[in-house]
Amino acid sequence: MLSDKPHIIELKSIGSSSLGYITVAEQQHHIPFEIKRVYWTYYTPNQVTRGHHAHKALKQCIFAVSGQIEFELINMDGVKYKFLLDSPDRGLYIPPMHWRTIKFSHSAVLLCLASDLYNESDYIRDYNKFLKFKENEI
Ligand code: TYD
């Protein structure tokens, strides 16, 4: 199923270059889960790599509402995906159990729509533990 794999969700840009644009993400219509939390990150220096974790159950849809954000994802079979978010109307759907590393351009703002509330026990922050989860097939 497409929603089990990371993929880009293309949304509409409503407006024009003379007036500016609006982009809308509605749960069910565009986002394949119930949105329980929204967070954003900003002022990340561009030499910094963030992420370095996977989520056991959390689903996310992530936008670069400003700037450019590079994602590298690794699934439980070791398959790597690379995505560049370079437009505010393109979101990245990340299913559970994908190890991610994230790089930001200067002034990038990351907006995340998430399927659940913050729960530190949903994180796997150790890559070797992530690989073990692969062996155990959670
Ligand atoms: P983390 O998800 O590891 O950020 P990133 O993947 O961008 O590097 O979160 C960074 C810190 O912020 C960590 O200490 C947990 C905290 N945090 C919250 O308290 N609530 C939240 O909703 C999120 C996303 C993070």
PDB file of C-alpha atoms and ligand atoms in Angstrom:
ATOM      1  CA  MET A   1       0.000   0.000   0.000  1.00  0.00           C
ATOM      2  CA  LEU A   2       1.316   3.441  -0.950  1.00  0.00           C
ATOM      3  CA  SER A   3       0.677   4.842   2.537  1.00  0.00           C
ATOM      4  CA  ASP A   4       3.057   2.253   4.047  1.00  0.00           C
ATOM      5  CA  LYS A   5       5.965   3.771   2.141  1.00  0.00           C
ATOM      6  CA  PRO A   6       7.398   7.243   2.505  1.00  0.00           C
ATOM      7  CA  HIS A   7       6.073   9.388  -0.283  1.00  0.00           C
ATOM      8  CA  ILE A   8       5.502  12.963  -1.319  1.00  0.00           C
ATOM      9  CA  ILE A   9       2.031  14.426  -0.893  1.00  0.00           C
ATOM     10  CA  GLU A  10       1.449  17.188  -3.447  1.00  0.00           C
ATOM     11  CA  LEU A  11      -1.024  19.849  -2.337  1.00  0.00           C
ATOM     12  CA  LYS A  12      -2.560  22.730  -4.262  1.00  0.00           C
ATOM     13  CA  SER A  13      -1.087  26.219  -4.268  1.00  0.00           C
ATOM     14  CA  ILE A  14      -4.101  28.510  -4.370  1.00  0.00           C
ATOM     15  CA  GLY A  15      -3.364  32.061  -5.532  1.00  0.00           C
ATOM     16  CA  SER A  16      -0.950  33.742  -7.872  1.00  0.00           C
ATOM     17  CA  SER A  17       2.528  35.204  -7.909  1.00  0.00           C
ATOM     18  CA  SER A  18       0.999  38.692  -7.679  1.00  0.00           C
ATOM     19  CA  LEU A  19      -1.192  37.919  -4.617  1.00  0.00           C
ATOM     20  CA  GLY A  20       0.712  35.146  -2.884  1.00  0.00           C
ATOM     21  CA  TYR A  21      -0.452  31.625  -2.126  1.00  0.00           C
ATOM     22  CA  ILE A  22      -2.314  29.488   0.368  1.00  0.00           C
ATOM     23  CA  THR A  23      -1.912  25.722   0.759  1.00  0.00           C
ATOM     24  CA  VAL A  24      -4.360  23.617   2.740  1.00  0.00           C
ATOM     25  CA  ALA A  25      -3.927  20.154   4.280  1.00  0.00           C
ATOM     26  CA  GLU A  26      -7.132  18.507   5.461  1.00  0.00           C
ATOM     27  CA  GLN A  27      -7.157  15.242   7.336  1.00  0.00           C
ATOM     28  CA  GLN A  28      -8.752  12.394   5.334  1.00  0.00           C
ATOM     29  CA  HIS A  29      -8.619  14.424   2.087  1.00  0.00           C
ATOM     30  CA  HIS A  30      -4.857  14.953   2.005  1.00  0.00           C
ATOM     31  CA  ILE A  31      -3.331  13.541   5.183  1.00  0.00           C
ATOM     32  CA  PRO A  32      -3.704   9.774   5.681  1.00  0.00           C
ATOM     33  CA  PHE A  33      -4.179   9.875   9.474  1.00  0.00           C
ATOM     34  CA  GLU A  34      -5.952  11.804  12.207  1.00  0.00           C
ATOM     35  CA  ILE A  35      -3.799  14.816  13.134  1.00  0.00           C
ATOM     36  CA  LYS A  36      -3.302  14.989  16.911  1.00  0.00           C
ATOM     37  CA  ARG A  37      -0.256  17.252  17.115  1.00  0.00           C
ATOM     38  CA  VAL A  38       1.420  19.982  15.094  1.00  0.00           C
ATOM     39  CA  TYR A  39       4.951  21.214  15.736  1.00  0.00           C
ATOM     40  CA  TRP A  40       7.500  23.249  13.867  1.00  0.00           C
ATOM     41  CA  THR A  41      11.257  23.631  14.068  1.00  0.00           C
ATOM     42  CA  TYR A  42      13.226  26.691  13.059  1.00  0.00           C
ATOM     43  CA  TYR A  43      16.601  28.473  13.405  1.00  0.00           C
ATOM     44  CA  THR A  44      18.417  25.177  12.803  1.00  0.00           C
ATOM     45  CA  PRO A  45      22.000  26.011  11.786  1.00  0.00           C
ATOM     46  CA  ASN A  46      22.644  24.534   8.337  1.00  0.00           C
ATOM     47  CA  GLN A  47      25.675  22.497   9.402  1.00  0.00           C
ATOM     48  CA  VAL A  48      23.504  20.612  11.928  1.00  0.00           C
ATOM     49  CA  THR A  49      21.878  17.248  11.182  1.00  0.00           C
ATOM     50  CA  ARG A  50      18.752  16.518  13.212  1.00  0.00           C
ATOM     51  CA  GLY A  51      16.569  13.454  13.533  1.00  0.00           C
ATOM     52  CA  HIS A  52      18.689  10.355  14.273  1.00  0.00           C
ATOM     53  CA  HIS A  53      15.654   8.427  15.413  1.00  0.00           C
ATOM     54  CA  ALA A  54      12.696   6.326  14.293  1.00  0.00           C
ATOM     55  CA  HIS A  55       9.180   6.166  15.675  1.00  0.00           C
ATOM     56  CA  LYS A  56       7.540   2.880  16.617  1.00  0.00           C
ATOM     57  CA  ALA A  57       3.981   3.944  15.777  1.00  0.00           C
ATOM     58  CA  LEU A  58       3.899   7.657  14.932  1.00  0.00           C
ATOM     59  CA  LYS A  59       2.933   8.742  11.410  1.00  0.00           C
ATOM     60  CA  GLN A  60       4.025  12.156  10.215  1.00  0.00           C
ATOM     61  CA  CYS A  61       3.546  14.466   7.296  1.00  0.00           C
ATOM     62  CA  ILE A  62       6.299  17.058   7.080  1.00  0.00           C
ATOM     63  CA  PHE A  63       6.500  20.313   5.127  1.00  0.00           C
ATOM     64  CA  ALA A  64       9.275  22.817   4.505  1.00  0.00           C
ATOM     65  CA  VAL A  65       7.062  25.902   4.813  1.00  0.00           C
ATOM     66  CA  SER A  66      10.190  27.973   4.239  1.00  0.00           C
ATOM     67  CA  GLY A  67      13.590  27.066   2.821  1.00  0.00           C
ATOM     68  CA  GLN A  68      14.746  23.585   1.860  1.00  0.00           C
ATOM     69  CA  ILE A  69      14.932  20.430   3.953  1.00  0.00           C
ATOM     70  CA  GLU A  70      16.665  17.188   2.991  1.00  0.00           C
ATOM     71  CA  PHE A  71      15.499  13.882   4.425  1.00  0.00           C
ATOM     72  CA  GLU A  72      17.274  10.570   4.380  1.00  0.00           C
ATOM     73  CA  LEU A  73      15.066   7.690   5.525  1.00  0.00           C
ATOM     74  CA  ILE A  74      15.985   4.060   6.123  1.00  0.00           C
ATOM     75  CA  ASN A  75      13.322   1.409   6.535  1.00  0.00           C
ATOM     76  CA  MET A  76      13.536  -1.841   8.494  1.00  0.00           C
ATOM     77  CA  ASP A  77      14.848  -3.702   5.423  1.00  0.00           C
ATOM     78  CA  GLY A  78      17.722  -1.226   5.060  1.00  0.00           C
ATOM     79  CA  VAL A  79      16.142   0.478   2.015  1.00  0.00           C
ATOM     80  CA  LYS A  80      17.203   4.143   1.801  1.00  0.00           C
ATOM     81  CA  TYR A  81      15.051   6.973   0.527  1.00  0.00           C
ATOM     82  CA  LYS A  82      16.129  10.558  -0.125  1.00  0.00           C
ATOM     83  CA  PHE A  83      13.691  13.434  -0.405  1.00  0.00           C
ATOM     84  CA  LEU A  84      14.216  17.149  -0.883  1.00  0.00           C
ATOM     85  CA  LEU A  85      11.414  19.362   0.397  1.00  0.00           C
ATOM     86  CA  ASP A  86      11.866  22.608  -1.523  1.00  0.00           C
ATOM     87  CA  SER A  87       8.333  23.914  -1.903  1.00  0.00           C
ATOM     88  CA  PRO A  88       5.671  24.707   0.750  1.00  0.00           C
ATOM     89  CA  ASP A  89       3.047  22.720  -1.197  1.00  0.00           C
ATOM     90  CA  ARG A  90       4.937  19.383  -1.028  1.00  0.00           C
ATOM     91  CA  GLY A  91       4.754  17.255   2.108  1.00  0.00           C
ATOM     92  CA  LEU A  92       6.640  14.096   3.015  1.00  0.00           C
ATOM     93  CA  TYR A  93       4.615  11.268   4.531  1.00  0.00           C
ATOM     94  CA  ILE A  94       6.760   9.188   6.901  1.00  0.00           C
ATOM     95  CA  PRO A  95       5.260   5.895   8.131  1.00  0.00           C
ATOM     96  CA  PRO A  96       6.335   4.307  11.429  1.00  0.00           C
ATOM     97  CA  MET A  97       9.743   2.591  11.734  1.00  0.00           C
ATOM     98  CA  HIS A  98      11.817   4.793   9.451  1.00  0.00           C
ATOM     99  CA  TRP A  99      15.178   6.028  10.714  1.00  0.00           C
ATOM    100  CA  ARG A 100      15.603   9.643   9.618  1.00  0.00           C
ATOM    101  CA  THR A 101      18.352  12.211   9.292  1.00  0.00           C
ATOM    102  CA  ILE A 102      17.369  15.762   8.398  1.00  0.00           C
ATOM    103  CA  LYS A 103      19.391  18.705   7.032  1.00  0.00           C
ATOM    104  CA  PHE A 104      18.151  22.260   6.787  1.00  0.00           C
ATOM    105  CA  SER A 105      18.972  25.192   4.541  1.00  0.00           C
ATOM    106  CA  HIS A 106      19.475  28.588   6.127  1.00  0.00           C
ATOM    107  CA  SER A 107      16.138  29.859   7.535  1.00  0.00           C
ATOM    108  CA  ALA A 108      14.238  26.614   6.810  1.00  0.00           C
ATOM    109  CA  VAL A 109      11.075  26.057   8.837  1.00  0.00           C
ATOM    110  CA  LEU A 110       9.848  22.471   9.240  1.00  0.00           C
ATOM    111  CA  LEU A 111       6.152  21.945   9.925  1.00  0.00           C
ATOM    112  CA  CYS A 112       5.111  18.500  11.143  1.00  0.00           C
ATOM    113  CA  LEU A 113       1.574  17.097  11.268  1.00  0.00           C
ATOM    114  CA  ALA A 114       1.679  14.075  13.563  1.00  0.00           C
ATOM    115  CA  SER A 115      -0.733  11.231  14.295  1.00  0.00           C
ATOM    116  CA  ASP A 116      -0.244  11.286  18.058  1.00  0.00           C
ATOM    117  CA  LEU A 117       0.759  13.332  21.066  1.00  0.00           C
ATOM    118  CA  TYR A 118       4.407  13.551  22.105  1.00  0.00           C
ATOM    119  CA  ASN A 119       5.522  10.334  23.758  1.00  0.00           C
ATOM    120  CA  GLU A 120       9.237   9.749  24.315  1.00  0.00           C
ATOM    121  CA  SER A 121       8.658   5.978  24.603  1.00  0.00           C
ATOM    122  CA  ASP A 122       7.556   5.937  20.943  1.00  0.00           C
ATOM    123  CA  TYR A 123      11.109   6.999  19.919  1.00  0.00           C
ATOM    124  CA  ILE A 124      13.964   4.658  19.021  1.00  0.00           C
ATOM    125  CA  ARG A 125      17.054   6.850  19.344  1.00  0.00           C
ATOM    126  CA  ASP A 126      19.726   4.163  19.037  1.00  0.00           C
ATOM    127  CA  TYR A 127      20.449   2.920  15.511  1.00  0.00           C
ATOM    128  CA  ASN A 128      21.530  -0.523  16.781  1.00  0.00           C
ATOM    129  CA  LYS A 129      18.247  -0.864  18.652  1.00  0.00           C
ATOM    130  CA  PHE A 130      16.430   0.131  15.446  1.00  0.00           C
ATOM    131  CA  LEU A 131      18.244  -2.704  13.629  1.00  0.00           C
ATOM    132  CA  LYS A 132      17.273  -5.121  16.421  1.00  0.00           C
ATOM    133  CA  PHE A 133      13.631  -4.128  16.071  1.00  0.00           C
ATOM    134  CA  LYS A 134      14.068  -5.147  12.436  1.00  0.00           C
ATOM    135  CA  GLU A 135      15.215  -8.619  13.496  1.00  0.00           C
ATOM    136  CA  ASN A 136      12.392  -9.023  15.993  1.00  0.00           C
ATOM    137  CA  GLU A 137       9.766  -7.804  13.539  1.00  0.00           C
ATOM    138  CA  ILE A 138       7.656  -5.695  15.852  1.00  0.00           C
TER     139      ILE A 138
HETATM  140  P1  TYD B   1      13.175  15.460  18.374  1.00  0.00           P
HETATM  141  O1  TYD B   1      11.872  14.861  17.913  1.00  0.00           O
HETATM  142  O2  TYD B   1      14.283  14.511  18.728  1.00  0.00           O
HETATM  143  O3  TYD B   1      13.692  16.497  17.282  1.00  0.00           O
HETATM  144  P2  TYD B   1      14.475  16.357  15.886  1.00  0.00           P
HETATM  145  O4  TYD B   1      14.061  15.083  15.217  1.00  0.00           O
HETATM  146  O5  TYD B   1      14.075  17.577  15.132  1.00  0.00           O
HETATM  147  O6  TYD B   1      15.948  16.370  16.163  1.00  0.00           O
HETATM  148  O7  TYD B   1      12.875  16.423  19.601  1.00  0.00           O
HETATM  149  C1  TYD B   1      13.856  17.293  20.122  1.00  0.00           C
HETATM  150  C2  TYD B   1      13.539  17.542  21.578  1.00  0.00           C
HETATM  151  O8  TYD B   1      12.267  18.185  21.714  1.00  0.00           O
HETATM  152  C3  TYD B   1      13.481  16.271  22.419  1.00  0.00           C
HETATM  153  O9  TYD B   1      14.094  16.556  23.688  1.00  0.00           O
HETATM  154  C4  TYD B   1      12.006  16.027  22.645  1.00  0.00           C
HETATM  155  C5  TYD B   1      11.407  17.421  22.555  1.00  0.00           C
HETATM  156  N1  TYD B   1      10.051  17.395  21.976  1.00  0.00           N
HETATM  157  C6  TYD B   1       8.952  17.629  22.782  1.00  0.00           C
HETATM  158  O10 TYD B   1       9.077  17.855  24.002  1.00  0.00           O
HETATM  159  N2  TYD B   1       7.701  17.596  22.228  1.00  0.00           N
HETATM  160  C7  TYD B   1       7.506  17.344  20.896  1.00  0.00           C
HETATM  161  O11 TYD B   1       6.325  17.324  20.418  1.00  0.00           O
HETATM  162  C8  TYD B   1       8.660  17.109  20.073  1.00  0.00           C
HETATM  163  C9  TYD B   1       8.520  16.844  18.604  1.00  0.00           C
HETATM  164  C10 TYD B   1       9.911  17.144  20.652  1.00  0.00           C
END
